[in-house]
Coordinates of C-alpha atoms in Angstrom, one line a residue:
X1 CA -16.1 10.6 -31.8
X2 CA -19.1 9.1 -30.8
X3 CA -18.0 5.8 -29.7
X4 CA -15.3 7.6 -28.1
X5 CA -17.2 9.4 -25.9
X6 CA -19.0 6.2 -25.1
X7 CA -16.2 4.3 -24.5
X8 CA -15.1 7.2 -21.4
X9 CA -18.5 6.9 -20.3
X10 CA -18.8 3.2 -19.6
X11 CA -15.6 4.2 -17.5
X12 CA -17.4 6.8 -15.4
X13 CA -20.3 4.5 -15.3
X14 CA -22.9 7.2 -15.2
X15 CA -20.9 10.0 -13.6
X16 CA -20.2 13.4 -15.6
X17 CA -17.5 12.2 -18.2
X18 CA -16.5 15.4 -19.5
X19 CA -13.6 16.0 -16.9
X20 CA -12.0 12.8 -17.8
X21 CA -12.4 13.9 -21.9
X22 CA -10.4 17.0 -21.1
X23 CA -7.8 15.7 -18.9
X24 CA -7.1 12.9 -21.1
X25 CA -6.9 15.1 -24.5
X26 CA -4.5 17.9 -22.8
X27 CA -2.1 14.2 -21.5
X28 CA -2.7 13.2 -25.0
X29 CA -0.7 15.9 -26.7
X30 CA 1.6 16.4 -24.1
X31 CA 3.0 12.9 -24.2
X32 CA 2.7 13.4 -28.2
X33 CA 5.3 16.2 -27.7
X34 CA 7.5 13.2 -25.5
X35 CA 7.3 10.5 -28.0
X36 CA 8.3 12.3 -30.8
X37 CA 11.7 13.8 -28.3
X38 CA 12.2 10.2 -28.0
X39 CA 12.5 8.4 -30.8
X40 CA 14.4 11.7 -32.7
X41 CA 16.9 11.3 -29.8
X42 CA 19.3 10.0 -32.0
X43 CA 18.8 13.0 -34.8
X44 CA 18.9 15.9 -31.5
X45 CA 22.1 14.0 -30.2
X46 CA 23.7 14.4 -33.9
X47 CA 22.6 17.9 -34.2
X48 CA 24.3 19.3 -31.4
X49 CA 27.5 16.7 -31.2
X50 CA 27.0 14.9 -27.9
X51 CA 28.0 11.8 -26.9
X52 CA 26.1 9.1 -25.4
X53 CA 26.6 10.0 -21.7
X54 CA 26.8 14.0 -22.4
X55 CA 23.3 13.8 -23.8
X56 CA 21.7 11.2 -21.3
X57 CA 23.1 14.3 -18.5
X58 CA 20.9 16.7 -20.6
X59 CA 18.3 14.6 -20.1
X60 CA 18.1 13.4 -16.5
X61 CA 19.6 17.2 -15.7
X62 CA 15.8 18.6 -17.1
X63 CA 14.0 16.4 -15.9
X64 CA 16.0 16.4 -12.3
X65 CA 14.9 20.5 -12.0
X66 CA 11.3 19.5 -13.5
X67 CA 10.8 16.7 -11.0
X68 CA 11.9 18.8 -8.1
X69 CA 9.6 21.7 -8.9
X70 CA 6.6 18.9 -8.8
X71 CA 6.7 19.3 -5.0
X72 CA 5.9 23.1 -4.6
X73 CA 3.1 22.6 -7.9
X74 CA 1.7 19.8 -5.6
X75 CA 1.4 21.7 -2.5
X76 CA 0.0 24.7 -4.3
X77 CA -2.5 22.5 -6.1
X78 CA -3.6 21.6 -2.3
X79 CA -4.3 25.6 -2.5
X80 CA -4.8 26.8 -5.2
X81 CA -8.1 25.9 -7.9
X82 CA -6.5 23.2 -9.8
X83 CA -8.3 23.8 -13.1
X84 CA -6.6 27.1 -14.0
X85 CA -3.2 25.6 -12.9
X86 CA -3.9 22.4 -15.5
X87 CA -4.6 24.9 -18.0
X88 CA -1.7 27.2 -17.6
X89 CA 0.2 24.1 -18.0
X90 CA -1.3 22.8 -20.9
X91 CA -0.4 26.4 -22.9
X92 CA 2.6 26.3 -21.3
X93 CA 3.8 23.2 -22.5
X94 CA 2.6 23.3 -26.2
X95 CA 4.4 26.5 -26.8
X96 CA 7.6 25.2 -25.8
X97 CA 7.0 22.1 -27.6
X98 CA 6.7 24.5 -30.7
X99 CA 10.1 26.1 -29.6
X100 CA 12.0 22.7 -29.4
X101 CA 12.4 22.8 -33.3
X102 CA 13.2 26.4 -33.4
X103 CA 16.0 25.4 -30.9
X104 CA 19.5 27.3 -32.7
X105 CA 21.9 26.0 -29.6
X106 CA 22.5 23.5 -26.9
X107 CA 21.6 26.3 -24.1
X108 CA 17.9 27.6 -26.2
X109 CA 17.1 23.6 -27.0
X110 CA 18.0 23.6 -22.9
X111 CA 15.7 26.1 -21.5
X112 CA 13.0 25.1 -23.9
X113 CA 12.6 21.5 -22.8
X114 CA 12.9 22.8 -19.5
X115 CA 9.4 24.8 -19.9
X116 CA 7.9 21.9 -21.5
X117 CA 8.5 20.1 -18.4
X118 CA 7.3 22.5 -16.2
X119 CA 4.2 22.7 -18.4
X120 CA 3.7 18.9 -18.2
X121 CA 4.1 18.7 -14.5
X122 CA 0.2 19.3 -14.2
X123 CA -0.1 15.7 -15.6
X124 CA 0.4 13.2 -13.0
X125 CA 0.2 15.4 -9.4
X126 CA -3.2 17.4 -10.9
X127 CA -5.1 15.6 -13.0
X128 CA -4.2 12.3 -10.8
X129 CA -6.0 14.6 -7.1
X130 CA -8.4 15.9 -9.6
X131 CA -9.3 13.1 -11.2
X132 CA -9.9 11.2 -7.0
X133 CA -12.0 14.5 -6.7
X134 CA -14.4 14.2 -9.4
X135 CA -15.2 10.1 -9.4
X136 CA -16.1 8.2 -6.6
X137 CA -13.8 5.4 -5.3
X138 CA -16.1 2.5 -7.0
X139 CA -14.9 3.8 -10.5
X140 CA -11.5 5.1 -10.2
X141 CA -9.9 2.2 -11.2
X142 CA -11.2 2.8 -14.6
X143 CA -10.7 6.1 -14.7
X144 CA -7.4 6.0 -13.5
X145 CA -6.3 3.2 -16.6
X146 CA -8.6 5.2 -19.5
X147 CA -6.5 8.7 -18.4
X148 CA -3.4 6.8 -18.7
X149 CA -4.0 5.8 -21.8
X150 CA -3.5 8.8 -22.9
X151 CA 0.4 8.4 -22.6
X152 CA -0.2 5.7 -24.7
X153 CA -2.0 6.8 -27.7
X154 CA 0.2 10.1 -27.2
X155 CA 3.2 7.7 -27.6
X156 CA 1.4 5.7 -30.7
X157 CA 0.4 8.6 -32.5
X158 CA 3.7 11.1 -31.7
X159 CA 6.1 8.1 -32.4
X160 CA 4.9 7.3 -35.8
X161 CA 4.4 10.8 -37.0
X162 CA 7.4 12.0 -35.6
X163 CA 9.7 9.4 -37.2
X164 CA 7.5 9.8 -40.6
X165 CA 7.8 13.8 -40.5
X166 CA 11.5 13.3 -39.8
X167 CA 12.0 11.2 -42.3
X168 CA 10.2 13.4 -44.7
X169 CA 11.5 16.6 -43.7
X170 CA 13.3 16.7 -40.9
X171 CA 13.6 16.5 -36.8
X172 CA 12.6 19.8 -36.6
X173 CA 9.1 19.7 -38.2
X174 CA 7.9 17.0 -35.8
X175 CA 7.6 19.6 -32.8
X176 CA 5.6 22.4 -34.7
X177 CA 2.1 20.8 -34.9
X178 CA 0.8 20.6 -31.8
X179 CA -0.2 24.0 -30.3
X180 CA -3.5 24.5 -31.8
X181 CA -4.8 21.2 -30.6
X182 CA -3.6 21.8 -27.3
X183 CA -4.7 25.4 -27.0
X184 CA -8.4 24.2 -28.5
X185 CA -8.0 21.8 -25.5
X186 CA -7.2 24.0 -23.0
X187 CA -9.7 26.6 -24.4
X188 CA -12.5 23.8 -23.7
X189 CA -11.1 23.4 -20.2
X190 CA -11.5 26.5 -19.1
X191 CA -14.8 28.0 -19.8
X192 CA -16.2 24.3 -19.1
X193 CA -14.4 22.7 -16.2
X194 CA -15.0 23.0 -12.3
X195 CA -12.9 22.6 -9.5
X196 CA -14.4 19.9 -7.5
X197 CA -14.5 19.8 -3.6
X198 CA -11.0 17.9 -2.1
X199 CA -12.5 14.9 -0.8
X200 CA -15.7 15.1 -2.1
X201 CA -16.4 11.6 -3.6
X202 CA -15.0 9.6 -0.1
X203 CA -17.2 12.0 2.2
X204 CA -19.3 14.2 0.3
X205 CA -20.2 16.4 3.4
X206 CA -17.4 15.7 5.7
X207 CA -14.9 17.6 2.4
X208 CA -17.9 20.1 2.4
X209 CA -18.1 21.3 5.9
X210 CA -13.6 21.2 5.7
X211 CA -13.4 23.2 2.5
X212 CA -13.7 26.1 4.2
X213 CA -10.8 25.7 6.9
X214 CA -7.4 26.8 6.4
X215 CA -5.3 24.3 4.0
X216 CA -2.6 22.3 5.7
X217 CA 0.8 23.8 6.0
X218 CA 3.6 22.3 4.2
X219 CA 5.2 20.9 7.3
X220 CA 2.1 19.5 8.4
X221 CA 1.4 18.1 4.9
X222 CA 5.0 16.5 4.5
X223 CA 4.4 14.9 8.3
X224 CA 1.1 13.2 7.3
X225 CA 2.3 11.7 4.3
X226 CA 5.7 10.4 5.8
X227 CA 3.4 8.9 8.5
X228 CA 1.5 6.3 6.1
X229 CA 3.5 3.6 6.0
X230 CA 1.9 2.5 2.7
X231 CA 3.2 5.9 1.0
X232 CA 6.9 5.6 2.4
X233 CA 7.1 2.2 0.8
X234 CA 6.0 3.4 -2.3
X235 CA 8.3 6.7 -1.9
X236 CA 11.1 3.9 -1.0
X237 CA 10.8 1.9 -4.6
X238 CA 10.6 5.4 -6.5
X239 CA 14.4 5.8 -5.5
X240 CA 14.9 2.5 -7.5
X241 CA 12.3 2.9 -10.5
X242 CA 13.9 6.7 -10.6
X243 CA 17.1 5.2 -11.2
X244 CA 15.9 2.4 -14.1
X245 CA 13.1 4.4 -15.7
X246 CA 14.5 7.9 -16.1
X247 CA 18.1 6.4 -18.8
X248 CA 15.5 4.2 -20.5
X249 CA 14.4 8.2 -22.2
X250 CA 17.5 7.9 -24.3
X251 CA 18.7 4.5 -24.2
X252 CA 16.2 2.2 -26.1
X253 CA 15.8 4.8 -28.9
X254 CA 20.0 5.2 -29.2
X255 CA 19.8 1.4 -28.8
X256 CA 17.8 0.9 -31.8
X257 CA 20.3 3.5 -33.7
X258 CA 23.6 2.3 -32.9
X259 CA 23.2 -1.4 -32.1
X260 CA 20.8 -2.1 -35.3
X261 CA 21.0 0.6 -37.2
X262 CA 17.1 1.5 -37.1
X263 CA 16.3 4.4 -38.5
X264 CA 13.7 7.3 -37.6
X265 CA 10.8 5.6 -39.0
X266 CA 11.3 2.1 -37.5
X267 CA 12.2 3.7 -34.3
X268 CA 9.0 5.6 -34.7
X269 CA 6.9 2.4 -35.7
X270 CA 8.6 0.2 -33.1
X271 CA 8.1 3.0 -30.5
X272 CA 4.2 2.8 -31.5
X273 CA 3.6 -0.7 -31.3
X274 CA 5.2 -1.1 -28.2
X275 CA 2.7 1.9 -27.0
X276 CA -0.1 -0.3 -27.7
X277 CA 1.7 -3.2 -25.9
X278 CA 1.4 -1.2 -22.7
X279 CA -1.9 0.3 -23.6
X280 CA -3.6 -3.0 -23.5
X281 CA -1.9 -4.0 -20.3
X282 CA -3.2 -0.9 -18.7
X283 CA -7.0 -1.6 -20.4
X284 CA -6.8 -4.7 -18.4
X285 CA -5.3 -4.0 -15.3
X286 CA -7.8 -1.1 -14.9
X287 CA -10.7 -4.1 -15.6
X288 CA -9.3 -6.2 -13.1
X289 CA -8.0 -3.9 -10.2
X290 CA -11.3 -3.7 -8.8
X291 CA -11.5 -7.9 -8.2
X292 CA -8.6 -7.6 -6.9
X293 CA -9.7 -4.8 -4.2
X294 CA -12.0 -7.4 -3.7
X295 CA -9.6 -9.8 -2.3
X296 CA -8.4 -7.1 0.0
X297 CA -7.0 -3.5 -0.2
X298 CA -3.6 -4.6 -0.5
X299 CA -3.9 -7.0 -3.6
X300 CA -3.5 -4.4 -6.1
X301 CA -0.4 -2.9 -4.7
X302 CA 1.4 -6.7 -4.8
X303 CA 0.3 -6.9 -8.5
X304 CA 2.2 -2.9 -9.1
X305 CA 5.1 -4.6 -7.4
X306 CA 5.2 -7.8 -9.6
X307 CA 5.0 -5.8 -12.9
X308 CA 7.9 -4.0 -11.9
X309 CA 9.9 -7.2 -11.3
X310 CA 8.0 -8.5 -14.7
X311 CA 9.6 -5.4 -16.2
X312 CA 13.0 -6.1 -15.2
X313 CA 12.9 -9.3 -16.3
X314 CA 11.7 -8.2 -19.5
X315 CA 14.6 -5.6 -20.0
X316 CA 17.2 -7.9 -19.4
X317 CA 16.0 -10.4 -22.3
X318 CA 15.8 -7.4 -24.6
X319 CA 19.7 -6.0 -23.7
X320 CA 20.6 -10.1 -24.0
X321 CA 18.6 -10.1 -27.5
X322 CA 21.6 -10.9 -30.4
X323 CA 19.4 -9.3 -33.3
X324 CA 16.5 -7.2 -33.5
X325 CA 14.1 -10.1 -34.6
X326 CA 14.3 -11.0 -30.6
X327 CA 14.3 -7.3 -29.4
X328 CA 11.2 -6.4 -31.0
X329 CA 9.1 -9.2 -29.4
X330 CA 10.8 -9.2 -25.7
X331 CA 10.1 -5.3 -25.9
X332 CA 6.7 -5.7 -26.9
X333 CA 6.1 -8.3 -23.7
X334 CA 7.7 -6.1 -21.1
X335 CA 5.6 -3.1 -22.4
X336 CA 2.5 -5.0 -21.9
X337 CA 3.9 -5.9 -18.1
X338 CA 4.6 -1.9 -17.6
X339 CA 0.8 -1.2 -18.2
X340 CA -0.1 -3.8 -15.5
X341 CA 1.9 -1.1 -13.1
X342 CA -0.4 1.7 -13.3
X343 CA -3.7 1.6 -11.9
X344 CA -3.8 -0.2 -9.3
X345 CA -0.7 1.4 -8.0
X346 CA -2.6 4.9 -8.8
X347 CA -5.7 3.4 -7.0
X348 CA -4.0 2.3 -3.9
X349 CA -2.2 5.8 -3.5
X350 CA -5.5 7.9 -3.9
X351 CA -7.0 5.3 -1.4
X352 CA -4.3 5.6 1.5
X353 CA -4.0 9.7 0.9
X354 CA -5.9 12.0 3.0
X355 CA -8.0 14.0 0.8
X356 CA -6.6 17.2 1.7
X357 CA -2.9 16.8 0.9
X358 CA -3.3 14.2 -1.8
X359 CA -1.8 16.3 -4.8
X360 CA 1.3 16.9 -2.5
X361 CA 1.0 13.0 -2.2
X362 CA 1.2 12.1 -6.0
X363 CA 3.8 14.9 -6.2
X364 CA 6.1 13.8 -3.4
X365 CA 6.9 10.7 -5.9
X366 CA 9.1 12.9 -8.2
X367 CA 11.9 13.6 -5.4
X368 CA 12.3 10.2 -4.8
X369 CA 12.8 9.4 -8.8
X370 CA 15.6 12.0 -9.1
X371 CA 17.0 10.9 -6.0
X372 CA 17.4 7.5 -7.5
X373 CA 18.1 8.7 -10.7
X374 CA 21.1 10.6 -9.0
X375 CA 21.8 8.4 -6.6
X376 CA 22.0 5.1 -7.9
X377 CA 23.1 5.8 -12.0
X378 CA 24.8 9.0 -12.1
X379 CA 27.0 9.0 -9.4
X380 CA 27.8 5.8 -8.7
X381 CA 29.3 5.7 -12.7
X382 CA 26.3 3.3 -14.2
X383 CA 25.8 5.9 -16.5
X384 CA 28.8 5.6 -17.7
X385 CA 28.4 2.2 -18.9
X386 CA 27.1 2.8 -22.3
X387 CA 29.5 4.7 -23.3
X388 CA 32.5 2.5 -22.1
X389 CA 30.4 -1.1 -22.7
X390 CA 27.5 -0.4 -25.4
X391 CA 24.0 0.3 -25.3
X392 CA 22.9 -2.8 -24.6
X393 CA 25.0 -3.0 -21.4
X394 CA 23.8 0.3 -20.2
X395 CA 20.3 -1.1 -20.4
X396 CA 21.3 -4.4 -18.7
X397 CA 22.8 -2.4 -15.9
X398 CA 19.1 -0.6 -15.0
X399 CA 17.5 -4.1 -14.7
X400 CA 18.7 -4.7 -10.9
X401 CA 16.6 -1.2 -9.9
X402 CA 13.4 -2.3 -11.5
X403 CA 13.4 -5.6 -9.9
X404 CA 14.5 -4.3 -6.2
X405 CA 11.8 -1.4 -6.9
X406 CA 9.2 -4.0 -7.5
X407 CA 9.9 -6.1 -4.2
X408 CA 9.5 -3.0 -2.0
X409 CA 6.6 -2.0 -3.4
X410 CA 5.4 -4.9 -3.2
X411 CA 5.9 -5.1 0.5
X412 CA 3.6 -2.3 1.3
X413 CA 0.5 -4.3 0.3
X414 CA -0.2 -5.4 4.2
X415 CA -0.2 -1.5 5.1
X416 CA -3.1 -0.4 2.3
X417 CA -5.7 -1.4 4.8
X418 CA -5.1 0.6 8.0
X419 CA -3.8 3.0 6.1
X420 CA -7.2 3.8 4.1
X421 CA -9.1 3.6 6.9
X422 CA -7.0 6.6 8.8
X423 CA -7.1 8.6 5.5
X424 CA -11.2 8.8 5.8
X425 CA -10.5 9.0 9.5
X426 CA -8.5 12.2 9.4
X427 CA -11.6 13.7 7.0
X428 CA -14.1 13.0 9.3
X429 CA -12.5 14.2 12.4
X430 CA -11.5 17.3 10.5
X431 CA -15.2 17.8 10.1
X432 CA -16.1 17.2 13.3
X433 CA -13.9 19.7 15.0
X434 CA -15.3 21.9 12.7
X435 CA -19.2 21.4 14.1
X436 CA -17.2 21.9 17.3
X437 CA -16.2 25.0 16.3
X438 CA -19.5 26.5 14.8
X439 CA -21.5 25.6 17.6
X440 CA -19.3 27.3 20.2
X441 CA -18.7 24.3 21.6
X442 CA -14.9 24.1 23.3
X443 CA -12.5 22.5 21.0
X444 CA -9.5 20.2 21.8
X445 CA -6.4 21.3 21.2
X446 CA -5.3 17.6 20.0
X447 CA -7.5 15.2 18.6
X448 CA -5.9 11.8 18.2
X449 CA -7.7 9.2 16.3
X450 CA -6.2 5.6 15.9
X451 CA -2.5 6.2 17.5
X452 CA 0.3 3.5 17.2
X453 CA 3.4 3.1 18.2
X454 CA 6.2 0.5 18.3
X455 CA 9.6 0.6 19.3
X456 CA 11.6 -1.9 17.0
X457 CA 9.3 -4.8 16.7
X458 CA 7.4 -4.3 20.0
X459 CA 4.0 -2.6 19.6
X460 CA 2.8 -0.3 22.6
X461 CA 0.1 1.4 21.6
X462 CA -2.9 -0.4 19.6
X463 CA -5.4 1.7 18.2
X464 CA -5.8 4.7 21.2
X465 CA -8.5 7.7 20.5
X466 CA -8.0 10.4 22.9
X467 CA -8.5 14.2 23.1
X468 CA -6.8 17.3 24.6
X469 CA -8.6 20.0 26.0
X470 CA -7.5 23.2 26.6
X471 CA -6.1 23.8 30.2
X472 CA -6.0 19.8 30.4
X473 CA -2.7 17.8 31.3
X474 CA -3.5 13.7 29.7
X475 CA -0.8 11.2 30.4
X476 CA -0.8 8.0 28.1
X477 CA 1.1 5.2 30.1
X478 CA 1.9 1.6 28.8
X479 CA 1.3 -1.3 30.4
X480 CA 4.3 -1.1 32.3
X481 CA 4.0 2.6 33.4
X482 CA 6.3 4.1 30.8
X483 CA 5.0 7.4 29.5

């Protein structure tokens, strides 16, 4: 435990470590909970008689209605204090982990997985805005790679005991010992956690003097976010990575059943070495994404784009592989590329975010995965292909989103710049207005900080700052006298 803690606080480098500690264990036994509904997809399939296609649809269809209902927990977690909402989830989601294998019918096993979703929803939106609020910019590459890590040893650790308790005993018992962990966790969190001050690492008292103001309204949230171009690129692959990430829940695991007759312990094994795969790729990409902020803001987003690419690549060898001596290795390889993914692409988003509505912003991801999941595999017929073609078809059909997802993203990289600067920007003039305010001073009405505009590929406005104040009429003309 000792080295453990050690090993989180070289990754705060002096900073209070505890918040990481407790974020990472409540992701640790929540992705415990998904590894072990993973690799026993095969045995749930069975137990309720569904076929390939009916139960990938029982997949995507809960975690469609859990992705959606990541928007509203994101703008709420803008409002509200995000601790208490982490640790409602947390309880939430280990008592409905503890139902699944209670589960007497398709509609109970339904609704149950359902509130396990909604439970886990705190994971990426929450922990990712608290985790920007608690650890300074310098750091969060670090931090961002050690909390994700926690999917990983979640995955080892569920995987393996999953597919041993099954194999034991049976499906059932694998979801029934996890609540008292998570409820010690969550216990820990809330009699010793704080909510820290939105923005209070990039301008400590800029986000103190606007913690008091009003929080941005949902329109006005949704407007900023769609107006950083790095964030609409990003939003733009998610429609592609929805549509090859979300099958891969059901497919590898029913893969491994049908095509190679693994059973529950070698899918829980293979499961946890592959977890380690991308474990170390995310160790190492979280060492590295700070050189490569250092050859510019935008480096790190190009290597989140290649991985994905990397990934594709990597999934297509697997669905090619004749026998599993090939699988295993080839999946091993493009688990190690999937870790690459994460931190810097979590890095870049925290960077380009403005403070205030940057839980909406790691939220606003999730609509764009079950669009693409929707979209582009379920009604176009590609989820069909399993069924009619074989898993390993269905799996080869997926690789053409992760690679087109990849080459978007990776497009944005040129954006992360300007884009960061106007997120600090938008804090500071936030501030500043509110000085204006408290001295009695007259404030504008508009405050415009930065403005640019093209039409097509023609730029007209470079950089403009400019102010409206009340009972003021301010034209802004180009160069050629058009307003």
């Amino acid at each position: 435990m000792k080295a453990l803690r050690q090993r989180f606080a070289s990754a705060v480098e002096g900073q209070d470590v505890f918040p990481l500690l407790v974020l990472f264990g409540l992701f640790f036994f929540d992705e415990f909970d998904t590894a072990a509904y993973n690799v026993l997809a095969p045995n749930i399939q069975e137990a309720f008689d569904l076929t390939d296609r009916a139960f990938g649809f029982l997949v995507i269809l809960n975690l469609t209605v859990v992705l959606l209902l990541a928007v509203p927990v994101g703008f709420y977690g803008d409002r509200l204090p995000r601790r208490k909402l982490v640790i409602a989830g947390a309880v939430l989601a280990g008592a409905f982990s503890c139902l699944t294998g209670f589960a007497p019918a398709l509609g109970f096993l339904v609704v149950v997985r359902l509130g396990n979703g909604v439970g886990r929803l705190m994971n990426d939106s929450i922990h990712n805005s608290l985790l920007a609020d608690y650890y300074t910019p310098s750091v969060r590459p670090k931090v961002f790679a050690t909390h994700r890590n926690a999917v990983y040893f979640g995955t080892i650790v569920g995987s393996a005991s999953a597919g041993l308790l099954a194999a034991l005993f049976n499906w059932r018992v694998a979801f029934g010992v996890l609540v008292v962990p998570i409820l010690l966790t969550a216990l820990l969190g809330a009699t010793k956690l704080h909510d820290p001050v939105r923005g209070g690492t990039d301008d400590p008292d800029a986000a103190a003097e606007v913690e008091a103001d009003d929080p941005v309204d949902f329109a006005e949230a949704r407007r900023i976010l769609f107006s950083v171009r790095t964030l609409k690129r990003q939003y733009t692959a998610w429609l592609f990575i929805g549509a090859g990430l979300v099958p891969l829940a059901y497919l590898l695991p029913l893969m491994l059943k049908k095509d190679y007759d693994v059973d529950e312990l070698g899918r829980g094994l293979i499961a946890a070495v592959n977890a380690a795969a991308t474990f170390l790729g995310v160790q190492l990409a979280g060492r590295w994404t700070m050189g490569w902020l250092g050859k510019g803001p935008g480096e790190p987003l190009k290597r989140s784009g290649l991985a994905l690419v990397g990934v594709g690549i990597g999934l297509a060898l697997v669905a090619a592989s004749p026998t599993l001596v090939l699988v295993v290795p080839f999946a091993l390889v493009t688990s190690f590329v999937a870790g690459m993914f994460y931190p810097p692409f979590f890095v870049t988003q925290a960077l380009v975010s403005p403070a205030r509505v940057r839980t909406l912003s790691f939220s606003f991801g999730s609509l764009f995965l079950v669009a693409g999941v929707w979209g582009l595999y379920l009604f176009p017929g590609v989820a069909a292909v399993s069924d009619n073609s074989g898993n390993r078809w269905g799996l080869a059909a997926t690789v053409p989103y992760w690679i087109i997802g990849g080459l978007v993203l990776r497009s944005a990289h040129r954006f992360v710049a300007p884009d960061a600067e106007r997120a600090f920007a938008m804090l500071a003039t936030a501030a500043a207005n509110r000085r204006s305010r408290e001295s009695g001073a007259q404030t504008a009405l508009l405050t415009c900080r930065g403005v640019e505009v093209a039409y097509d590929t023609v730029q007209v406005l470079f950089g403009i700052d400019m102010e409206v104040q009340p009972g003021e009429c301010v034209a802004l003309l180009g160069t050629n006298g058009a307003g």
